[in-house]
Amino acid sequence: MYAKDASKKRVLSFEMHSQRGDMKIAKSIYGYYVDKEKNQLKVNLETAPIVQAIFRWYQMGKGTGDIVKRLKMLDIMTPFAYKATHEIEMEIPETDRWTGDRIKTILLNQSYIGSTVYGKRKAAKYRNMPEHHTDPSEWIIHENTHEAIIARSDFDEVQRIWNREREKYKESVERGLARQR
């Protein structure tokens, strides 16, 4: 019973701090570092230009595969490789590489416009609920919590392009499935 109560209290505390926007920032994201004294994301002058280039390339019509090729050609460290060598001092696994999913994660991340998003994933072990991704309508978003790397207009344009490409892909899959019948 004690473990269940403690778990419930942790979840409720997390939800309360999320609503208020005063959660402790545990880790940085690519393009930022954590200022532990101010508990705030600060622009990383080494990696922020790479994030900006990724957005710019995508706006210019380059797909995630093309962006991956460019980053590899330019010998740019992956987010994990950068963190491993500059923040947590650990060995980089040989399997670490740029992928389309990493590019997608960057392109869809609202942190780059200065927002902090809480509640993307939830778990309630006291209710035997495993960790799961939540619907975006359940997210708690606090705007202007740190300096933006990407202009809001550029981020919105990238989201429009991303959603248009996703719809085109869905339609082509549906057409392909219809032809197979």
PDB file of N, CA and C in Angstrom, residues 34-68:
ATOM      1  N   VAL A  34      21.421  22.968 -20.536  1.00  0.00           N
ATOM      2  CA  VAL A  34      20.654  23.342 -19.345  1.00  0.00           C
ATOM      3  C   VAL A  34      21.504  24.219 -18.433  1.00  0.00           C
ATOM      4  N   ASP A  35      21.012  25.408 -18.144  1.00  0.00           N
ATOM      5  CA  ASP A  35      21.617  26.274 -17.140  1.00  0.00           C
ATOM      6  C   ASP A  35      21.015  25.816 -15.813  1.00  0.00           C
ATOM      7  N   LYS A  36      21.786  25.030 -15.059  1.00  0.00           N
ATOM      8  CA  LYS A  36      21.270  24.420 -13.834  1.00  0.00           C
ATOM      9  C   LYS A  36      20.927  25.448 -12.758  1.00  0.00           C
ATOM     10  N   GLU A  37      21.638  26.569 -12.722  1.00  0.00           N
ATOM     11  CA  GLU A  37      21.347  27.607 -11.729  1.00  0.00           C
ATOM     12  C   GLU A  37      19.988  28.260 -11.966  1.00  0.00           C
ATOM     13  N   LYS A  38      19.681  28.540 -13.222  1.00  0.00           N
ATOM     14  CA  LYS A  38      18.417  29.199 -13.550  1.00  0.00           C
ATOM     15  C   LYS A  38      17.325  28.204 -13.938  1.00  0.00           C
ATOM     16  N   ASN A  39      17.685  26.907 -14.016  1.00  0.00           N
ATOM     17  CA  ASN A  39      16.747  25.869 -14.428  1.00  0.00           C
ATOM     18  C   ASN A  39      16.078  26.256 -15.748  1.00  0.00           C
ATOM     19  N   GLN A  40      16.937  26.550 -16.730  1.00  0.00           N
ATOM     20  CA  GLN A  40      16.434  27.033 -18.008  1.00  0.00           C
ATOM     21  C   GLN A  40      17.280  26.495 -19.152  1.00  0.00           C
ATOM     22  N   LEU A  41      16.637  26.274 -20.296  1.00  0.00           N
ATOM     23  CA  LEU A  41      17.376  25.910 -21.503  1.00  0.00           C
ATOM     24  C   LEU A  41      18.016  27.169 -22.070  1.00  0.00           C
ATOM     25  N   LYS A  42      19.293  27.049 -22.434  1.00  0.00           N
ATOM     26  CA  LYS A  42      20.031  28.145 -23.057  1.00  0.00           C
ATOM     27  C   LYS A  42      20.520  27.668 -24.423  1.00  0.00           C
ATOM     28  N   VAL A  43      20.630  28.574 -25.361  1.00  0.00           N
ATOM     29  CA  VAL A  43      21.064  28.234 -26.714  1.00  0.00           C
ATOM     30  C   VAL A  43      22.507  27.749 -26.693  1.00  0.00           C
ATOM     31  N   ASN A  44      22.740  26.603 -27.331  1.00  0.00           N
ATOM     32  CA  ASN A  44      24.085  26.059 -27.490  1.00  0.00           C
ATOM     33  C   ASN A  44      24.605  26.584 -28.829  1.00  0.00           C
ATOM     34  N   LEU A  45      25.622  27.425 -28.779  1.00  0.00           N
ATOM     35  CA  LEU A  45      26.105  28.085 -29.995  1.00  0.00           C
ATOM     36  C   LEU A  45      26.763  27.127 -30.984  1.00  0.00           C
ATOM     37  N   GLU A  46      27.134  25.927 -30.541  1.00  0.00           N
ATOM     38  CA  GLU A  46      27.711  24.929 -31.453  1.00  0.00           C
ATOM     39  C   GLU A  46      26.645  24.171 -32.225  1.00  0.00           C
ATOM     40  N   THR A  47      25.552  23.802 -31.547  1.00  0.00           N
ATOM     41  CA  THR A  47      24.559  22.927 -32.184  1.00  0.00           C
ATOM     42  C   THR A  47      23.311  23.648 -32.694  1.00  0.00           C
ATOM     43  N   ALA A  48      23.027  24.850 -32.190  1.00  0.00           N
ATOM     44  CA  ALA A  48      21.848  25.591 -32.649  1.00  0.00           C
ATOM     45  C   ALA A  48      21.891  25.852 -34.165  1.00  0.00           C
ATOM     46  N   PRO A  49      23.042  26.220 -34.738  1.00  0.00           N
ATOM     47  CA  PRO A  49      23.074  26.436 -36.190  1.00  0.00           C
ATOM     48  C   PRO A  49      22.745  25.169 -36.995  1.00  0.00           C
ATOM     49  N   ILE A  50      23.036  24.008 -36.433  1.00  0.00           N
ATOM     50  CA  ILE A  50      22.713  22.751 -37.123  1.00  0.00           C
ATOM     51  C   ILE A  50      21.197  22.561 -37.138  1.00  0.00           C
ATOM     52  N   VAL A  51      20.555  22.836 -36.008  1.00  0.00           N
ATOM     53  CA  VAL A  51      19.091  22.749 -35.937  1.00  0.00           C
ATOM     54  C   VAL A  51      18.477  23.722 -36.945  1.00  0.00           C
ATOM     55  N   GLN A  52      18.998  24.938 -37.003  1.00  0.00           N
ATOM     56  CA  GLN A  52      18.487  25.925 -37.946  1.00  0.00           C
ATOM     57  C   GLN A  52      18.667  25.459 -39.385  1.00  0.00           C
ATOM     58  N   ALA A  53      19.793  24.838 -39.679  1.00  0.00           N
ATOM     59  CA  ALA A  53      20.046  24.335 -41.033  1.00  0.00           C
ATOM     60  C   ALA A  53      19.057  23.223 -41.378  1.00  0.00           C
ATOM     61  N   ILE A  54      18.771  22.340 -40.422  1.00  0.00           N
ATOM     62  CA  ILE A  54      17.818  21.249 -40.663  1.00  0.00           C
ATOM     63  C   ILE A  54      16.453  21.826 -41.042  1.00  0.00           C
ATOM     64  N   PHE A  55      15.992  22.820 -40.293  1.00  0.00           N
ATOM     65  CA  PHE A  55      14.709  23.459 -40.618  1.00  0.00           C
ATOM     66  C   PHE A  55      14.761  24.128 -41.985  1.00  0.00           C
ATOM     67  N   ARG A  56      15.844  24.852 -42.260  1.00  0.00           N
ATOM     68  CA  ARG A  56      15.988  25.563 -43.545  1.00  0.00           C
ATOM     69  C   ARG A  56      15.983  24.576 -44.715  1.00  0.00           C
ATOM     70  N   TRP A  57      16.725  23.476 -44.597  1.00  0.00           N
ATOM     71  CA  TRP A  57      16.777  22.472 -45.664  1.00  0.00           C
ATOM     72  C   TRP A  57      15.399  21.870 -45.909  1.00  0.00           C
ATOM     73  N   TYR A  58      14.679  21.600 -44.835  1.00  0.00           N
ATOM     74  CA  TYR A  58      13.347  21.016 -44.992  1.00  0.00           C
ATOM     75  C   TYR A  58      12.410  22.015 -45.677  1.00  0.00           C
ATOM     76  N   GLN A  59      12.503  23.290 -45.321  1.00  0.00           N
ATOM     77  CA  GLN A  59      11.696  24.321 -45.962  1.00  0.00           C
ATOM     78  C   GLN A  59      12.042  24.452 -47.455  1.00  0.00           C
ATOM     79  N   MET A  60      13.296  24.151 -47.802  1.00  0.00           N
ATOM     80  CA  MET A  60      13.738  24.238 -49.196  1.00  0.00           C
ATOM     81  C   MET A  60      13.312  23.013 -50.007  1.00  0.00           C
ATOM     82  N   GLY A  61      12.619  22.066 -49.364  1.00  0.00           N
ATOM     83  CA  GLY A  61      12.125  20.904 -50.098  1.00  0.00           C
ATOM     84  C   GLY A  61      12.957  19.645 -49.949  1.00  0.00           C
ATOM     85  N   LYS A  62      13.979  19.691 -49.116  1.00  0.00           N
ATOM     86  CA  LYS A  62      14.787  18.492 -48.884  1.00  0.00           C
ATOM     87  C   LYS A  62      14.032  17.567 -47.935  1.00  0.00           C
ATOM     88  N   GLY A  63      13.982  16.285 -48.269  1.00  0.00           N
ATOM     89  CA  GLY A  63      13.338  15.310 -47.403  1.00  0.00           C
ATOM     90  C   GLY A  63      14.272  14.892 -46.275  1.00  0.00           C
ATOM     91  N   THR A  64      13.744  14.123 -45.348  1.00  0.00           N
ATOM     92  CA  THR A  64      14.560  13.703 -44.204  1.00  0.00           C
ATOM     93  C   THR A  64      15.765  12.873 -44.652  1.00  0.00           C
ATOM     94  N   GLY A  65      15.585  12.051 -45.686  1.00  0.00           N
ATOM     95  CA  GLY A  65      16.707  11.248 -46.196  1.00  0.00           C
ATOM     96  C   GLY A  65      17.826  12.122 -46.747  1.00  0.00           C
ATOM     97  N   ASP A  66      17.458  13.154 -47.492  1.00  0.00           N
ATOM     98  CA  ASP A  66      18.456  14.091 -48.037  1.00  0.00           C
ATOM     99  C   ASP A  66      19.173  14.851 -46.917  1.00  0.00           C
ATOM    100  N   ILE A  67      18.414  15.220 -45.890  1.00  0.00           N
ATOM    101  CA  ILE A  67      19.011  15.934 -44.759  1.00  0.00           C
ATOM    102  C   ILE A  67      19.991  15.028 -44.033  1.00  0.00           C
ATOM    103  N   VAL A  68      19.623  13.770 -43.846  1.00  0.00           N
ATOM    104  CA  VAL A  68      20.532  12.799 -43.211  1.00  0.00           C
ATOM    105  C   VAL A  68      21.832  12.704 -44.010  1.00  0.00           C
TER     106      VAL A  68
END
